[in-house]
Amino acid sequence: MRANEPAHLIPYTIAVAHQKGGVGKTTTALTVGACLAEQHVHTLLIDLDPSLNLTNGVGLSSKFVNETLAEVLLAEAPLGSAIRSTTFENLDILPSGPGMLSLSHQLHARPTYEMLLDRLIAQPRMSMYEVILIDCPPMLDALTVLALSATDLVIIPTQCEYYALQALESMFRMIRMIRAKNNPKLRYRLLVTMFDRRGKFHARVLQLLREQYSNALLKATIGFDTRVRESQMAGVPLTVFAPKCRAAEHYRSLSRELQFYIQKKRMEPASAGG
Ligand SMILES: Nc1ncnc2c1ncn2[C@@H]1O[C@H](COP(=O)(O)OP(=O)(O)OP(=O)(O)O)[C@@H](O)[C@H]1O
Ligand SMILES: [Mg+2]
């Protein structure tokens, strides 16, 4: 529970983070957002990555983005004018844009920057959203600290590759640091992405993950599906582009699993993570 919890509802906040690039962070943030929206959950996407992939993923071009989280946090723009609706029902976005390139650097100059996003999410304007999904850049920098300090749950997408498992250690270190310093309620879950169900090696690594991280592993596993790339090229979430494809169904299962966490927090507002 946040200190001085206000009377209005605070959205359940999920960050998708990993310092490793190309593991499916943006795909997960976007597709889970689209699945929740499809399940009538009013959802806000926040694009923390200066590479704009999530912003482009909902079909928004940087040419049309003037205000981002950077302008809002540096008090140059009101939150309301930076949030954009998308063409998809129940799905809004706080987009990325040129301003995000220097945000990490500018935050370091502010001694208490780490809780800025947490405070923003606690604003009454945000209570219109049930869920916020944050797409993080592929590094453990100030932007990821900002996200994890404001988050109920961090999803760590991982592929079933040996090196991917080694890379988890730095994520866990960062989570321990954030829990100790800013956000004791932070919980994490691992998500297997781009799983090749025909490959024996992937099955072996998945078994290892189950043995090593049993409770921290999400039950849903996202299979490799070429429709994901195609949907990104089209600037449309996968569940809209190819509603019946395998990965879309996997992301729907994941979203139903996440609804359990979301509802649990609603029913026990004073409970901390675990
Ligand atoms: N389930 C999937 N099946 C097939 N391809 C996928 C799947 N998920 C993601 N991809 C592809 O893998 C690439 C990386 O995905 P994505 O951009 O989501 O990763 P990321 O972790 O956000 O990357 P970055 O660290 O660069 O931000 C993209 O080309 C995407 O289309
Ligand atoms: Mg990304």
mmCIF file of C-alpha atoms and ligand atoms in Angstrom:
data_model
loop_
_atom_site.group_PDB
_atom_site.id
_atom_site.type_symbol
_atom_site.label_atom_id
_atom_site.label_comp_id
_atom_site.label_asym_id
_atom_site.label_seq_id
_atom_site.Cartn_x
_atom_site.Cartn_y
_atom_site.Cartn_z
ATOM 1 C CA MET A 1 0.000 0.000 0.000
ATOM 2 C CA ARG A 2 1.292 3.453 -0.897
ATOM 3 C CA ALA A 3 2.018 5.888 1.907
ATOM 4 C CA ASN A 4 -0.969 8.257 2.407
ATOM 5 C CA GLU A 5 -3.205 6.134 0.159
ATOM 6 C CA PRO A 6 -5.869 8.475 -1.317
ATOM 7 C CA ALA A 7 -9.602 7.733 -1.338
ATOM 8 C CA HIS A 8 -9.815 7.130 -5.107
ATOM 9 C CA LEU A 9 -8.774 3.865 -6.757
ATOM 10 C CA ILE A 10 -5.188 3.587 -7.930
ATOM 11 C CA PRO A 11 -4.721 1.530 -11.119
ATOM 12 C CA TYR A 12 -3.015 -1.851 -10.889
ATOM 13 C CA THR A 13 0.367 -1.172 -12.444
ATOM 14 C CA ILE A 14 2.374 -3.712 -14.414
ATOM 15 C CA ALA A 15 5.824 -2.999 -15.845
ATOM 16 C CA VAL A 16 7.364 -5.194 -18.518
ATOM 17 C CA ALA A 17 11.119 -5.061 -18.052
ATOM 18 C CA HIS A 18 14.382 -6.844 -18.802
ATOM 19 C CA GLN A 19 17.792 -5.407 -19.540
ATOM 20 C CA LYS A 20 18.122 -7.894 -22.377
ATOM 21 C CA GLY A 21 16.946 -6.566 -25.738
ATOM 22 C CA GLY A 22 14.474 -8.272 -28.059
ATOM 23 C CA VAL A 23 12.903 -10.635 -25.512
ATOM 24 C CA GLY A 24 9.306 -9.546 -26.174
ATOM 25 C CA LYS A 25 8.792 -6.669 -23.701
ATOM 26 C CA THR A 26 6.987 -4.344 -26.107
ATOM 27 C CA THR A 27 4.968 -7.162 -27.677
ATOM 28 C CA THR A 28 3.863 -8.235 -24.200
ATOM 29 C CA ALA A 29 2.927 -4.725 -22.993
ATOM 30 C CA LEU A 30 0.979 -4.015 -26.172
ATOM 31 C CA THR A 31 -0.763 -7.362 -26.527
ATOM 32 C CA VAL A 32 -1.680 -7.693 -22.849
ATOM 33 C CA GLY A 33 -3.027 -4.128 -23.033
ATOM 34 C CA ALA A 34 -5.115 -5.024 -26.090
ATOM 35 C CA CYS A 35 -6.381 -8.229 -24.428
ATOM 36 C CA LEU A 36 -7.412 -6.395 -21.248
ATOM 37 C CA ALA A 37 -9.087 -3.690 -23.339
ATOM 38 C CA GLU A 38 -10.962 -6.411 -25.224
ATOM 39 C CA GLN A 39 -12.062 -7.790 -21.822
ATOM 40 C CA HIS A 40 -13.535 -4.292 -21.059
ATOM 41 C CA VAL A 41 -10.708 -3.280 -18.714
ATOM 42 C CA HIS A 42 -9.904 0.414 -19.188
ATOM 43 C CA THR A 43 -6.151 0.322 -19.740
ATOM 44 C CA LEU A 44 -3.377 2.903 -20.114
ATOM 45 C CA LEU A 45 -0.122 2.025 -21.869
ATOM 46 C CA ILE A 46 2.963 4.022 -20.909
ATOM 47 C CA ASP A 47 5.851 3.978 -23.388
ATOM 48 C CA LEU A 48 9.047 4.546 -21.403
ATOM 49 C CA ASP A 49 11.306 3.522 -24.255
ATOM 50 C CA PRO A 50 12.797 6.306 -26.415
ATOM 51 C CA SER A 51 12.772 3.842 -29.321
ATOM 52 C CA LEU A 52 8.961 4.403 -29.534
ATOM 53 C CA ASN A 53 8.093 0.799 -30.393
ATOM 54 C CA LEU A 54 4.991 0.707 -28.202
ATOM 55 C CA THR A 55 3.839 4.109 -29.477
ATOM 56 C CA ASN A 56 4.229 2.906 -33.072
ATOM 57 C CA GLY A 57 2.591 -0.380 -32.096
ATOM 58 C CA VAL A 58 -0.763 1.383 -31.583
ATOM 59 C CA GLY A 59 -0.316 3.129 -34.921
ATOM 60 C CA LEU A 60 0.884 6.482 -33.537
ATOM 61 C CA SER A 61 3.740 8.230 -35.331
ATOM 62 C CA SER A 62 6.269 10.340 -33.398
ATOM 63 C CA LYS A 63 5.507 13.181 -35.836
ATOM 64 C CA PHE A 64 2.230 13.628 -33.997
ATOM 65 C CA VAL A 65 3.622 13.356 -30.465
ATOM 66 C CA ASN A 66 4.488 16.633 -28.746
ATOM 67 C CA GLU A 67 4.136 15.668 -25.114
ATOM 68 C CA THR A 68 5.434 12.538 -23.445
ATOM 69 C CA LEU A 69 6.026 11.344 -19.919
ATOM 70 C CA ALA A 70 9.226 13.438 -20.000
ATOM 71 C CA GLU A 71 7.316 16.715 -20.376
ATOM 72 C CA VAL A 72 4.780 15.639 -17.736
ATOM 73 C CA LEU A 73 7.411 14.632 -15.168
ATOM 74 C CA LEU A 74 9.490 17.740 -15.750
ATOM 75 C CA ALA A 75 6.285 19.774 -15.127
ATOM 76 C CA GLU A 76 6.173 21.277 -18.577
ATOM 77 C CA ALA A 77 2.891 19.653 -19.622
ATOM 78 C CA PRO A 78 -0.308 18.581 -17.862
ATOM 79 C CA LEU A 79 -0.928 14.848 -17.703
ATOM 80 C CA GLY A 80 -4.275 15.169 -19.490
ATOM 81 C CA SER A 81 -2.787 16.674 -22.639
ATOM 82 C CA ALA A 82 -0.059 14.023 -22.926
ATOM 83 C CA ILE A 83 -2.396 11.008 -22.682
ATOM 84 C CA ARG A 84 -3.805 10.019 -26.073
ATOM 85 C CA SER A 85 -6.690 7.783 -26.931
ATOM 86 C CA THR A 86 -5.981 5.098 -29.525
ATOM 87 C CA THR A 87 -8.285 3.768 -32.204
ATOM 88 C CA PHE A 88 -8.866 0.747 -29.940
ATOM 89 C CA GLU A 89 -11.665 0.897 -27.402
ATOM 90 C CA ASN A 90 -10.601 1.028 -23.709
ATOM 91 C CA LEU A 91 -6.941 1.528 -24.657
ATOM 92 C CA ASP A 92 -5.115 4.847 -24.137
ATOM 93 C CA ILE A 93 -1.412 5.649 -24.324
ATOM 94 C CA LEU A 94 1.060 8.016 -22.748
ATOM 95 C CA PRO A 95 3.378 7.908 -25.755
ATOM 96 C CA SER A 96 7.122 8.177 -26.153
ATOM 97 C CA GLY A 97 8.694 10.832 -28.341
ATOM 98 C CA PRO A 98 11.853 12.911 -28.749
ATOM 99 C CA GLY A 99 11.593 14.283 -25.178
ATOM 100 C CA MET A 100 12.194 10.802 -23.759
ATOM 101 C CA LEU A 101 15.739 10.659 -25.161
ATOM 102 C CA SER A 102 17.174 12.908 -22.450
ATOM 103 C CA LEU A 103 14.786 12.032 -19.599
ATOM 104 C CA SER A 104 17.062 9.451 -18.004
ATOM 105 C CA HIS A 105 19.898 11.985 -17.873
ATOM 106 C CA GLN A 106 17.662 14.789 -16.554
ATOM 107 C CA LEU A 107 16.216 12.588 -13.814
ATOM 108 C CA HIS A 108 19.638 11.942 -12.332
ATOM 109 C CA ALA A 109 19.872 15.652 -11.513
ATOM 110 C CA ARG A 110 16.795 15.327 -9.252
ATOM 111 C CA PRO A 111 17.500 13.774 -5.861
ATOM 112 C CA THR A 112 14.055 12.158 -5.386
ATOM 113 C CA TYR A 113 13.279 11.295 -8.986
ATOM 114 C CA GLU A 114 12.621 7.624 -8.261
ATOM 115 C CA MET A 115 9.071 8.156 -6.944
ATOM 116 C CA LEU A 116 7.927 10.646 -9.611
ATOM 117 C CA LEU A 117 5.994 8.079 -11.646
ATOM 118 C CA ASP A 118 4.510 6.491 -8.533
ATOM 119 C CA ARG A 119 3.150 9.905 -7.520
ATOM 120 C CA LEU A 120 1.816 10.516 -11.028
ATOM 121 C CA ILE A 121 -0.044 7.191 -11.005
ATOM 122 C CA ALA A 122 -1.613 8.098 -7.654
ATOM 123 C CA GLN A 123 -3.196 11.252 -9.148
ATOM 124 C CA PRO A 124 -7.041 11.267 -9.323
ATOM 125 C CA ARG A 125 -6.871 11.632 -13.153
ATOM 126 C CA MET A 126 -5.392 8.117 -13.321
ATOM 127 C CA SER A 127 -8.223 6.478 -11.365
ATOM 128 C CA MET A 128 -10.233 6.209 -14.602
ATOM 129 C CA TYR A 129 -7.878 3.351 -15.538
ATOM 130 C CA GLU A 130 -8.093 -0.072 -13.964
ATOM 131 C CA VAL A 131 -4.689 -1.132 -15.248
ATOM 132 C CA ILE A 132 -1.510 0.643 -16.362
ATOM 133 C CA LEU A 133 1.083 -1.237 -18.428
ATOM 134 C CA ILE A 134 4.588 0.202 -18.711
ATOM 135 C CA ASP A 135 6.992 -0.817 -21.479
ATOM 136 C CA CYS A 136 10.599 -0.358 -20.294
ATOM 137 C CA PRO A 137 13.731 0.153 -22.399
ATOM 138 C CA PRO A 138 16.270 -2.700 -22.577
ATOM 139 C CA MET A 139 18.556 -1.401 -19.821
ATOM 140 C CA LEU A 140 18.488 -1.042 -16.071
ATOM 141 C CA ASP A 141 18.720 2.748 -16.058
ATOM 142 C CA ALA A 142 16.809 5.591 -14.359
ATOM 143 C CA LEU A 143 13.729 4.924 -16.512
ATOM 144 C CA THR A 144 13.493 1.336 -15.327
ATOM 145 C CA VAL A 145 14.049 2.462 -11.707
ATOM 146 C CA LEU A 146 11.187 4.919 -12.186
ATOM 147 C CA ALA A 147 8.914 2.162 -13.535
ATOM 148 C CA LEU A 148 9.737 -0.475 -10.926
ATOM 149 C CA SER A 149 9.306 2.033 -8.098
ATOM 150 C CA ALA A 150 5.727 2.641 -9.277
ATOM 151 C CA THR A 151 4.749 -0.936 -10.047
ATOM 152 C CA ASP A 152 2.681 -3.662 -8.391
ATOM 153 C CA LEU A 153 3.998 -6.390 -10.685
ATOM 154 C CA VAL A 154 6.943 -6.615 -13.053
ATOM 155 C CA ILE A 155 6.709 -9.154 -15.848
ATOM 156 C CA ILE A 156 10.118 -10.333 -17.030
ATOM 157 C CA PRO A 157 9.816 -11.870 -20.494
ATOM 158 C CA THR A 158 12.428 -14.498 -21.164
ATOM 159 C CA GLN A 159 13.224 -16.835 -23.990
ATOM 160 C CA CYS A 160 14.102 -20.456 -23.359
ATOM 161 C CA GLU A 161 17.797 -19.887 -24.087
ATOM 162 C CA TYR A 162 20.707 -20.563 -21.764
ATOM 163 C CA TYR A 163 22.035 -16.987 -21.879
ATOM 164 C CA ALA A 164 18.567 -15.620 -21.152
ATOM 165 C CA LEU A 165 18.606 -17.453 -17.828
ATOM 166 C CA GLN A 166 21.978 -15.996 -16.871
ATOM 167 C CA ALA A 167 20.709 -12.498 -17.675
ATOM 168 C CA LEU A 168 17.929 -12.846 -15.084
ATOM 169 C CA GLU A 169 20.385 -12.377 -12.222
ATOM 170 C CA SER A 170 20.844 -8.625 -12.813
ATOM 171 C CA MET A 171 17.054 -8.197 -12.974
ATOM 172 C CA PHE A 172 16.670 -9.933 -9.625
ATOM 173 C CA ARG A 173 19.392 -7.746 -8.113
ATOM 174 C CA MET A 174 17.574 -4.631 -9.279
ATOM 175 C CA ILE A 175 14.241 -5.890 -7.917
ATOM 176 C CA ARG A 176 15.836 -6.546 -4.506
ATOM 177 C CA MET A 177 17.298 -3.037 -4.552
ATOM 178 C CA ILE A 178 13.953 -1.401 -5.460
ATOM 179 C CA ARG A 179 12.072 -3.443 -2.859
ATOM 180 C CA ALA A 180 14.503 -2.395 -0.140
ATOM 181 C CA LYS A 181 14.588 1.253 -1.131
ATOM 182 C CA ASN A 182 11.333 2.382 -2.730
ATOM 183 C CA ASN A 183 8.721 -0.263 -3.274
ATOM 184 C CA PRO A 184 8.383 -3.173 -0.803
ATOM 185 C CA LYS A 185 5.174 -4.381 -2.509
ATOM 186 C CA LEU A 186 6.917 -5.053 -5.849
ATOM 187 C CA ARG A 187 6.407 -8.617 -7.039
ATOM 188 C CA TYR A 188 7.790 -10.233 -10.166
ATOM 189 C CA ARG A 189 6.769 -12.996 -12.524
ATOM 190 C CA LEU A 190 8.684 -14.598 -15.390
ATOM 191 C CA LEU A 191 7.002 -15.031 -18.759
ATOM 192 C CA VAL A 192 8.310 -17.435 -21.381
ATOM 193 C CA THR A 193 8.077 -15.842 -24.827
ATOM 194 C CA MET A 194 8.764 -17.035 -28.376
ATOM 195 C CA PHE A 195 8.515 -20.627 -27.215
ATOM 196 C CA ASP A 196 9.118 -23.220 -29.927
ATOM 197 C CA ARG A 197 6.876 -26.107 -28.918
ATOM 198 C CA ARG A 198 8.540 -28.442 -31.428
ATOM 199 C CA GLY A 199 12.086 -27.752 -30.240
ATOM 200 C CA LYS A 200 13.439 -30.178 -27.617
ATOM 201 C CA PHE A 201 15.901 -27.593 -26.287
ATOM 202 C CA HIS A 202 13.165 -25.071 -25.443
ATOM 203 C CA ALA A 203 11.232 -27.787 -23.616
ATOM 204 C CA ARG A 204 14.348 -28.643 -21.574
ATOM 205 C CA VAL A 205 14.984 -25.021 -20.601
ATOM 206 C CA LEU A 206 11.300 -24.568 -19.711
ATOM 207 C CA GLN A 207 11.583 -27.572 -17.419
ATOM 208 C CA LEU A 208 14.659 -25.969 -15.793
ATOM 209 C CA LEU A 209 12.749 -22.716 -15.304
ATOM 210 C CA ARG A 210 9.851 -24.602 -13.702
ATOM 211 C CA GLU A 211 12.212 -26.367 -11.310
ATOM 212 C CA GLN A 212 14.150 -23.242 -10.409
ATOM 213 C CA TYR A 213 11.439 -20.581 -10.275
ATOM 214 C CA SER A 214 8.198 -22.600 -9.886
ATOM 215 C CA ASN A 215 6.007 -19.985 -8.165
ATOM 216 C CA ALA A 216 7.477 -17.033 -10.037
ATOM 217 C CA LEU A 217 6.752 -18.481 -13.470
ATOM 218 C CA LEU A 218 3.512 -17.416 -15.127
ATOM 219 C CA LYS A 219 1.406 -20.380 -16.253
ATOM 220 C CA ALA A 220 0.813 -18.874 -19.702
ATOM 221 C CA THR A 221 3.627 -19.410 -22.216
ATOM 222 C CA ILE A 222 3.782 -17.372 -25.413
ATOM 223 C CA GLY A 223 4.589 -19.397 -28.498
ATOM 224 C CA PHE A 224 6.653 -18.227 -31.456
ATOM 225 C CA ASP A 225 4.247 -16.903 -34.090
ATOM 226 C CA THR A 226 5.129 -15.070 -37.309
ATOM 227 C CA ARG A 227 1.879 -13.063 -37.053
ATOM 228 C CA VAL A 228 3.516 -11.032 -34.239
ATOM 229 C CA ARG A 229 6.003 -9.409 -36.642
ATOM 230 C CA GLU A 230 3.311 -8.844 -39.237
ATOM 231 C CA SER A 231 1.041 -7.111 -36.713
ATOM 232 C CA GLN A 232 3.904 -4.807 -35.686
ATOM 233 C CA MET A 233 4.505 -3.830 -39.290
ATOM 234 C CA ALA A 234 0.810 -3.005 -39.572
ATOM 235 C CA GLY A 235 0.860 -0.898 -36.361
ATOM 236 C CA VAL A 236 -2.018 -2.912 -34.926
ATOM 237 C CA PRO A 237 -2.095 -5.072 -31.763
ATOM 238 C CA LEU A 238 -1.837 -8.784 -32.499
ATOM 239 C CA THR A 239 -5.285 -9.577 -31.088
ATOM 240 C CA VAL A 240 -6.836 -7.139 -33.552
ATOM 241 C CA PHE A 241 -4.591 -8.054 -36.510
ATOM 242 C CA ALA A 242 -4.929 -11.833 -36.177
ATOM 243 C CA PRO A 243 -7.487 -12.436 -33.404
ATOM 244 C CA LYS A 244 -7.422 -16.210 -33.711
ATOM 245 C CA CYS A 245 -3.699 -16.845 -34.117
ATOM 246 C CA ARG A 246 -1.889 -19.000 -31.580
ATOM 247 C CA ALA A 247 0.073 -16.219 -29.866
ATOM 248 C CA ALA A 248 -3.078 -14.089 -29.542
ATOM 249 C CA GLU A 249 -4.740 -16.967 -27.677
ATOM 250 C CA HIS A 250 -1.642 -17.352 -25.487
ATOM 251 C CA TYR A 251 -1.746 -13.642 -24.626
ATOM 252 C CA ARG A 252 -5.464 -13.959 -23.797
ATOM 253 C CA SER A 253 -4.626 -16.767 -21.346
ATOM 254 C CA LEU A 254 -1.928 -14.569 -19.850
ATOM 255 C CA SER A 255 -4.366 -11.674 -19.459
ATOM 256 C CA ARG A 256 -6.890 -13.907 -17.699
ATOM 257 C CA GLU A 257 -4.097 -15.003 -15.358
ATOM 258 C CA LEU A 258 -3.189 -11.359 -14.696
ATOM 259 C CA GLN A 259 -6.843 -10.510 -13.993
ATOM 260 C CA PHE A 260 -6.476 -12.733 -10.934
ATOM 261 C CA TYR A 261 -3.704 -10.454 -9.578
ATOM 262 C CA ILE A 262 -5.655 -7.321 -10.513
ATOM 263 C CA GLN A 263 -8.861 -8.452 -8.803
ATOM 264 C CA LYS A 264 -6.937 -9.689 -5.774
ATOM 265 C CA LYS A 265 -5.543 -6.217 -5.203
ATOM 266 C CA ARG A 266 -9.036 -4.706 -5.621
ATOM 267 C CA MET A 267 -10.420 -7.054 -2.968
ATOM 268 C CA GLU A 268 -7.527 -6.661 -0.541
ATOM 269 C CA PRO A 269 -6.428 -3.043 -0.993
ATOM 270 C CA ALA A 270 -4.202 -3.148 2.068
ATOM 271 C CA SER A 271 -2.262 -6.283 1.103
ATOM 272 C CA ALA A 272 1.368 -6.081 0.069
ATOM 273 C CA GLY A 273 2.985 -8.129 -2.698
ATOM 274 C CA GLY A 274 4.674 -11.540 -2.316
HETATM 275 N N1 LIG B 1 5.717 -14.535 -29.789
HETATM 276 C C1 LIG B 1 6.490 -14.083 -30.764
HETATM 277 N N2 LIG B 1 6.639 -14.789 -31.912
HETATM 278 C C2 LIG B 1 7.431 -14.331 -32.909
HETATM 279 N N3 LIG B 1 8.111 -13.181 -32.867
HETATM 280 C C3 LIG B 1 8.005 -12.442 -31.760
HETATM 281 C C4 LIG B 1 7.196 -12.829 -30.654
HETATM 282 N N4 LIG B 1 7.286 -11.880 -29.672
HETATM 283 C C5 LIG B 1 8.104 -10.940 -30.169
HETATM 284 N N5 LIG B 1 8.536 -11.256 -31.410
HETATM 285 C C6 LIG B 1 9.449 -10.483 -32.276
HETATM 286 O O1 LIG B 1 10.685 -10.379 -31.602
HETATM 287 C C7 LIG B 1 11.244 -9.070 -31.798
HETATM 288 C C8 LIG B 1 11.458 -8.423 -30.419
HETATM 289 O O2 LIG B 1 10.208 -8.234 -29.782
HETATM 290 P P1 LIG B 1 9.923 -6.965 -28.906
HETATM 291 O O3 LIG B 1 10.162 -5.716 -29.681
HETATM 292 O O4 LIG B 1 8.589 -7.132 -28.291
HETATM 293 O O5 LIG B 1 11.050 -7.139 -27.803
HETATM 294 P P2 LIG B 1 11.620 -6.059 -26.772
HETATM 295 O O6 LIG B 1 12.103 -6.853 -25.597
HETATM 296 O O7 LIG B 1 10.625 -5.008 -26.519
HETATM 297 O O8 LIG B 1 12.832 -5.455 -27.591
HETATM 298 P P3 LIG B 1 13.724 -4.159 -27.169
HETATM 299 O O9 LIG B 1 14.554 -4.638 -26.018
HETATM 300 O O10 LIG B 1 14.506 -3.863 -28.393
HETATM 301 O O11 LIG B 1 12.774 -3.071 -26.771
HETATM 302 C C9 LIG B 1 10.244 -8.302 -32.653
HETATM 303 O O12 LIG B 1 10.683 -8.351 -33.982
HETATM 304 C C10 LIG B 1 8.954 -9.080 -32.499
HETATM 305 O O13 LIG B 1 8.159 -9.010 -33.640
HETATM 306 MG MG MG B 2 10.784 -2.920 -26.687
#
